[in-house]
Amino acid sequence: MTSANSQSMKPATVAKKLGIYLPATPQEFQDSTITRAEFAELQSNPPEWLAELRRNGPHPRPVVAQKLNISISGLARGGVEEALTTAEITALLQAPPAWLVAERATHAAVRAEAQRVKEESAKKAAKKARQG
């Protein structure tokens, strides 16, 4: 269980786990393999370039979607295919285009339905437990 694969990660994996956009990272980071210890150090004591990326972007699509409170699919439907900076995200939130308003409503409806199904399932499980 001490193989190199279980002890180190590719830069793309680390970038995904850190929530950063890989092409915006330093070339040295992109070209290296990161050990789990180095990853833990990046998380607990981020270098300035990492703190700057997290603060100002550009941000990867999952982070952009989360900040806009929509799904990743909603980003695609809205025509957003590239990484956005914090300033670009803020501009979208301050003056939301029609597609963003529609996607936020859709996302909220999907989350509400998922919550309803979860609660219904929990009620059924509780009822079954009482009967059994």
Coordinates of N, CA and C in Angstrom, one line a residue:
M1 N 0.8 -1.2 0.0 CA 0.0 0.0 0.0 C 0.9 1.3 0.0
T2 N 2.1 1.1 -0.2 CA 3.0 2.3 -0.2 C 3.5 2.6 -1.6
S3 N 2.6 2.3 -2.6 CA 3.0 2.6 -4.0 C 3.0 4.1 -4.2
A4 N 3.7 4.6 -5.2 CA 3.9 6.0 -5.5 C 2.5 6.6 -5.8
N5 N 1.6 5.9 -6.4 CA 0.3 6.4 -6.8 C -0.5 6.8 -5.6
S6 N -0.4 6.0 -4.5 CA -1.2 6.3 -3.3 C -0.6 7.4 -2.5
Q7 N 0.6 7.8 -2.7 CA 1.3 8.8 -1.9 C 1.4 10.1 -2.6
S8 N 1.1 10.2 -3.9 CA 1.2 11.5 -4.6 C 0.1 11.6 -5.5
M9 N -0.1 12.9 -5.9 CA -1.3 13.2 -6.8 C -0.8 14.1 -8.0
K10 N -1.5 14.0 -9.0 CA -1.3 14.8 -10.2 C -1.7 16.3 -9.9
P11 N -1.1 17.2 -10.6 CA -1.5 18.6 -10.3 C -3.0 18.9 -10.6
A12 N -3.6 18.2 -11.6 CA -5.0 18.4 -11.9 C -5.9 18.0 -10.7
T13 N -5.5 16.9 -10.0 CA -6.2 16.4 -8.9 C -6.1 17.4 -7.7
V14 N -4.9 17.8 -7.5 CA -4.7 18.8 -6.4 C -5.4 20.1 -6.6
A15 N -5.4 20.6 -7.9 CA -6.1 21.8 -8.2 C -7.6 21.6 -8.0
K16 N -8.1 20.5 -8.4 CA -9.6 20.2 -8.1 C -9.9 20.2 -6.6
K17 N -9.0 19.5 -5.9 CA -9.3 19.5 -4.4 C -9.1 20.8 -3.7
L18 N -8.3 21.7 -4.3 CA -8.1 23.0 -3.7 C -9.1 24.0 -4.3
G19 N -9.8 23.6 -5.3 CA -10.8 24.5 -5.9 C -10.2 25.7 -6.7
I20 N -9.1 25.4 -7.4 CA -8.4 26.4 -8.2 C -8.3 26.0 -9.6
Y21 N -8.1 26.9 -10.5 CA -8.1 26.7 -11.9 C -6.6 26.4 -12.3
L22 N -6.4 25.2 -12.7 CA -5.0 24.7 -13.0 C -4.2 25.5 -14.0
P23 N -4.8 26.0 -15.1 CA -4.0 26.8 -16.0 C -3.5 28.1 -15.4
A24 N -4.1 28.6 -14.3 CA -3.7 29.8 -13.7 C -2.6 29.6 -12.7
T25 N -2.3 28.4 -12.4 CA -1.2 28.1 -11.4 C 0.2 28.3 -12.0
P26 N 1.2 28.5 -11.1 CA 2.5 28.6 -11.7 C 3.0 27.3 -12.4
Q27 N 3.8 27.5 -13.4 CA 4.2 26.4 -14.3 C 4.9 25.3 -13.4
E28 N 5.6 25.7 -12.4 CA 6.3 24.7 -11.5 C 5.3 23.8 -10.9
F29 N 4.1 24.3 -10.5 CA 3.1 23.5 -9.9 C 2.5 22.6 -10.9
Q30 N 2.2 23.1 -12.1 CA 1.6 22.3 -13.2 C 2.5 21.1 -13.6
D31 N 3.8 21.3 -13.5 CA 4.7 20.3 -13.9 C 5.2 19.3 -12.9
S32 N 4.7 19.4 -11.6 CA 5.2 18.6 -10.6 C 4.1 17.6 -10.1
T33 N 4.6 16.6 -9.4 CA 3.7 15.7 -8.7 C 3.7 16.1 -7.2
I34 N 2.5 16.2 -6.6 CA 2.4 16.7 -5.3 C 2.1 15.5 -4.3
T35 N 3.0 15.4 -3.3 CA 2.8 14.4 -2.3 C 1.6 14.8 -1.4
R36 N 1.1 13.8 -0.6 CA 0.0 14.1 0.3 C 0.5 15.1 1.4
A37 N 1.7 15.0 1.8 CA 2.3 15.9 2.8 C 2.3 17.4 2.2
E38 N 2.8 17.5 0.9 CA 2.8 18.8 0.3 C 1.4 19.3 0.1
F39 N 0.5 18.5 -0.2 CA -0.9 18.9 -0.3 C -1.5 19.4 1.0
A40 N -1.2 18.7 2.1 CA -1.6 19.2 3.4 C -1.0 20.5 3.7
E41 N 0.2 20.7 3.4 CA 0.9 22.0 3.6 C 0.3 23.1 2.8
L42 N -0.1 22.8 1.5 CA -0.8 23.8 0.7 C -2.1 24.2 1.3
Q43 N -2.8 23.2 1.9 CA -4.1 23.5 2.6 C -3.9 24.3 3.8
S44 N -3.0 24.0 4.7 CA -2.8 24.6 6.0 C -2.0 25.9 5.9
N45 N -1.1 26.0 5.0 CA -0.3 27.2 4.9 C -0.1 27.6 3.4
P46 N -1.2 28.1 2.8 CA -1.1 28.4 1.3 C -0.1 29.5 0.9
P47 N 0.7 29.2 -0.1 CA 1.6 30.3 -0.6 C 0.8 31.4 -1.2
E48 N 1.4 32.5 -1.4 CA 0.7 33.8 -1.8 C 0.0 33.5 -3.2
W49 N 0.6 32.8 -4.1 CA -0.1 32.6 -5.4 C -1.4 31.8 -5.2
L50 N -1.4 30.9 -4.3 CA -2.6 30.1 -4.0 C -3.7 31.0 -3.3
A51 N -3.3 31.8 -2.4 CA -4.2 32.7 -1.7 C -4.8 33.7 -2.7
E52 N -4.0 34.2 -3.6 CA -4.4 35.1 -4.6 C -5.4 34.5 -5.6
L53 N -5.1 33.3 -6.0 CA -6.0 32.5 -6.9 C -7.4 32.3 -6.3
R54 N -7.4 31.9 -5.0 CA -8.6 31.7 -4.3 C -9.4 33.0 -4.1
R55 N -8.7 34.1 -3.9 CA -9.3 35.3 -3.7 C -9.9 36.0 -4.9
N56 N -9.1 36.0 -6.0 CA -9.4 36.8 -7.2 C -9.7 35.9 -8.5
G57 N -9.3 34.7 -8.4 CA -9.5 33.8 -9.6 C -8.4 34.0 -10.6
P58 N -8.5 33.5 -11.8 CA -9.8 32.9 -12.3 C -10.1 31.6 -11.6
H59 N -11.4 31.4 -11.5 CA -12.0 30.2 -10.8 C -12.5 29.1 -11.7
P60 N -12.3 27.9 -11.3 CA -12.8 26.8 -12.2 C -14.3 26.8 -12.2
R61 N -14.9 26.1 -13.2 CA -16.4 26.1 -13.4 C -17.2 25.7 -12.2
P62 N -16.7 24.6 -11.4 CA -17.5 24.3 -10.2 C -17.6 25.4 -9.2
V63 N -16.5 26.2 -9.0 CA -16.5 27.3 -8.1 C -17.3 28.4 -8.6
V64 N -17.2 28.7 -9.9 CA -18.1 29.7 -10.5 C -19.5 29.4 -10.4
A65 N -19.9 28.2 -10.6 CA -21.3 27.8 -10.5 C -21.8 27.9 -9.0
Q66 N -20.9 27.5 -8.1 CA -21.3 27.7 -6.7 C -21.5 29.1 -6.3
K67 N -20.6 30.0 -6.7 CA -20.6 31.4 -6.4 C -21.9 32.1 -7.0
L68 N -22.3 31.6 -8.2 CA -23.5 32.1 -8.9 C -24.7 31.5 -8.4
N69 N -24.6 30.4 -7.6 CA -25.7 29.6 -7.0 C -26.6 29.0 -8.2
I70 N -25.8 28.4 -9.1 CA -26.5 27.6 -10.2 C -25.7 26.3 -10.4
S71 N -26.1 25.5 -11.3 CA -25.4 24.3 -11.6 C -24.4 24.5 -12.7
I72 N -23.5 23.5 -12.8 CA -22.5 23.6 -13.8 C -23.1 23.5 -15.2
S73 N -24.2 22.8 -15.3 CA -24.9 22.7 -16.6 C -25.6 24.1 -16.9
G74 N -26.0 24.8 -15.8 CA -26.6 26.1 -16.0 C -25.5 27.1 -16.6
L75 N -24.3 26.9 -16.2 CA -23.2 27.7 -16.7 C -23.1 27.5 -18.2
A76 N -23.1 26.2 -18.6 CA -23.0 25.9 -20.0 C -24.2 26.4 -20.8
R77 N -25.4 26.3 -20.3 CA -26.6 26.8 -20.9 C -26.5 28.3 -21.1
G78 N -25.9 29.0 -20.1 CA -25.7 30.4 -20.1 C -24.6 30.9 -21.0
G79 N -23.9 29.9 -21.6 CA -22.8 30.3 -22.5 C -21.4 30.6 -21.8
V80 N -21.3 30.3 -20.5 CA -20.1 30.5 -19.8 C -19.3 29.2 -19.9
E81 N -18.2 29.3 -20.7 CA -17.4 28.1 -20.9 C -16.0 28.3 -20.4
E82 N -15.6 29.5 -20.0 CA -14.3 29.7 -19.5 C -14.3 30.1 -18.0
A83 N -13.1 30.0 -17.4 CA -13.0 30.4 -16.0 C -13.3 31.9 -15.9
L84 N -13.9 32.2 -14.7 CA -14.2 33.7 -14.5 C -13.4 34.1 -13.2
T85 N -13.1 35.4 -13.2 CA -12.5 36.0 -12.0 C -13.6 36.4 -11.0
T86 N -13.1 36.7 -9.8 CA -14.1 37.2 -8.8 C -14.8 38.4 -9.3
A87 N -14.1 39.3 -9.9 CA -14.7 40.6 -10.4 C -15.8 40.3 -11.4
E88 N -15.5 39.4 -12.3 CA -16.5 39.0 -13.3 C -17.7 38.4 -12.7
I89 N -17.5 37.5 -11.7 CA -18.6 36.9 -11.0 C -19.5 38.0 -10.3
T90 N -18.8 38.9 -9.6 CA -19.4 40.0 -8.9 C -20.3 40.8 -9.8
A91 N -19.7 41.1 -11.0 CA -20.5 41.9 -12.0 C -21.7 41.2 -12.5
L92 N -21.6 39.9 -12.7 CA -22.8 39.1 -13.0 C -23.9 39.1 -11.9
L93 N -23.4 39.0 -10.7 CA -24.4 39.0 -9.6 C -25.0 40.4 -9.4
Q94 N -24.3 41.5 -9.6 CA -24.8 42.8 -9.5 C -25.8 43.2 -10.5
A95 N -25.6 42.7 -11.7 CA -26.5 43.0 -12.9 C -26.8 41.7 -13.6
P96 N -27.6 40.8 -12.9 CA -27.7 39.4 -13.5 C -28.5 39.5 -14.9
P97 N -27.9 38.8 -15.9 CA -28.6 38.7 -17.2 C -29.8 37.7 -17.0
A98 N -30.6 37.7 -18.0 CA -31.9 36.9 -17.9 C -31.5 35.4 -17.7
W99 N -30.5 34.9 -18.4 CA -30.2 33.5 -18.3 C -29.8 33.1 -16.8
L100 N -29.1 34.0 -16.1 CA -28.7 33.8 -14.8 C -29.9 33.8 -13.8
V101 N -30.8 34.7 -14.0 CA -32.0 34.7 -13.2 C -32.8 33.4 -13.4
A102 N -32.9 33.0 -14.6 CA -33.6 31.7 -14.9 C -32.9 30.5 -14.3
E103 N -31.6 30.5 -14.4 CA -30.9 29.3 -13.9 C -30.9 29.3 -12.4
R104 N -30.9 30.4 -11.7 CA -30.9 30.4 -10.3 C -32.3 29.9 -9.8
A105 N -33.4 30.3 -10.5 CA -34.7 29.8 -10.2 C -34.8 28.3 -10.4
T106 N -34.2 27.8 -11.5 CA -34.3 26.4 -11.8 C -33.5 25.6 -10.7
H107 N -32.3 26.2 -10.4 CA -31.5 25.5 -9.4 C -32.2 25.4 -8.0
A108 N -32.8 26.5 -7.7 CA -33.5 26.6 -6.4 C -34.7 25.6 -6.4
A109 N -35.4 25.4 -7.5 CA -36.5 24.5 -7.6 C -36.0 23.0 -7.5
V110 N -34.9 22.8 -8.1 CA -34.3 21.4 -8.1 C -33.8 21.1 -6.7
R111 N -33.2 22.0 -6.0 CA -32.8 21.8 -4.6 C -34.0 21.6 -3.7
A112 N -35.1 22.4 -3.9 CA -36.3 22.2 -3.1 C -36.9 20.8 -3.3
E113 N -37.0 20.4 -4.5 CA -37.5 19.1 -4.8 C -36.7 18.0 -4.2
A114 N -35.4 18.1 -4.3 CA -34.5 17.1 -3.7 C -34.7 17.0 -2.2
Q115 N -34.9 18.2 -1.5 CA -35.1 18.2 -0.1 C -36.5 17.6 0.2
R116 N -37.5 17.8 -0.6 CA -38.8 17.2 -0.4 C -38.7 15.7 -0.5
V117 N -38.0 15.2 -1.5 CA -37.9 13.8 -1.7 C -37.1 13.2 -0.5
K118 N -36.1 13.9 0.0 CA -35.3 13.4 1.1 C -36.1 13.3 2.4
E119 N -36.9 14.3 2.6 CA -37.8 14.3 3.8 C -38.9 13.2 3.7
E120 N -39.4 13.1 2.5 CA -40.4 12.0 2.3 C -39.8 10.6 2.5
S121 N -38.6 10.4 2.1 CA -37.9 9.2 2.2 C -37.7 8.9 3.7
A122 N -37.3 10.0 4.4 CA -37.0 9.8 5.9 C -38.3 9.5 6.6
K123 N -39.4 10.1 6.2 CA -40.7 9.8 6.9 C -41.1 8.3 6.7
K124 N -40.9 7.8 5.4 CA -41.2 6.4 5.1 C -40.3 5.5 5.9
A125 N -39.0 5.8 6.0 CA -38.1 5.0 6.8 C -38.5 4.9 8.3
A126 N -38.8 6.1 8.8 CA -39.2 6.2 10.2 C -40.5 5.4 10.5
K127 N -41.4 5.5 9.5 CA -42.7 4.7 9.7 C -42.4 3.2 9.6
K128 N -41.5 2.8 8.7 CA -41.2 1.4 8.5 C -40.5 0.9 9.8
A129 N -39.6 1.7 10.4 CA -38.9 1.4 11.6 C -39.9 1.2 12.8
R130 N -40.9 2.0 12.9 CA -41.9 1.9 13.9 C -42.7 0.6 13.8
Q131 N -43.0 0.3 12.5 CA -43.8 -0.9 12.3 C -43.0 -2.2 12.5
G132 N -41.7 -2.1 12.2 CA -40.9 -3.3 12.2 C -40.4 -3.6 13.6

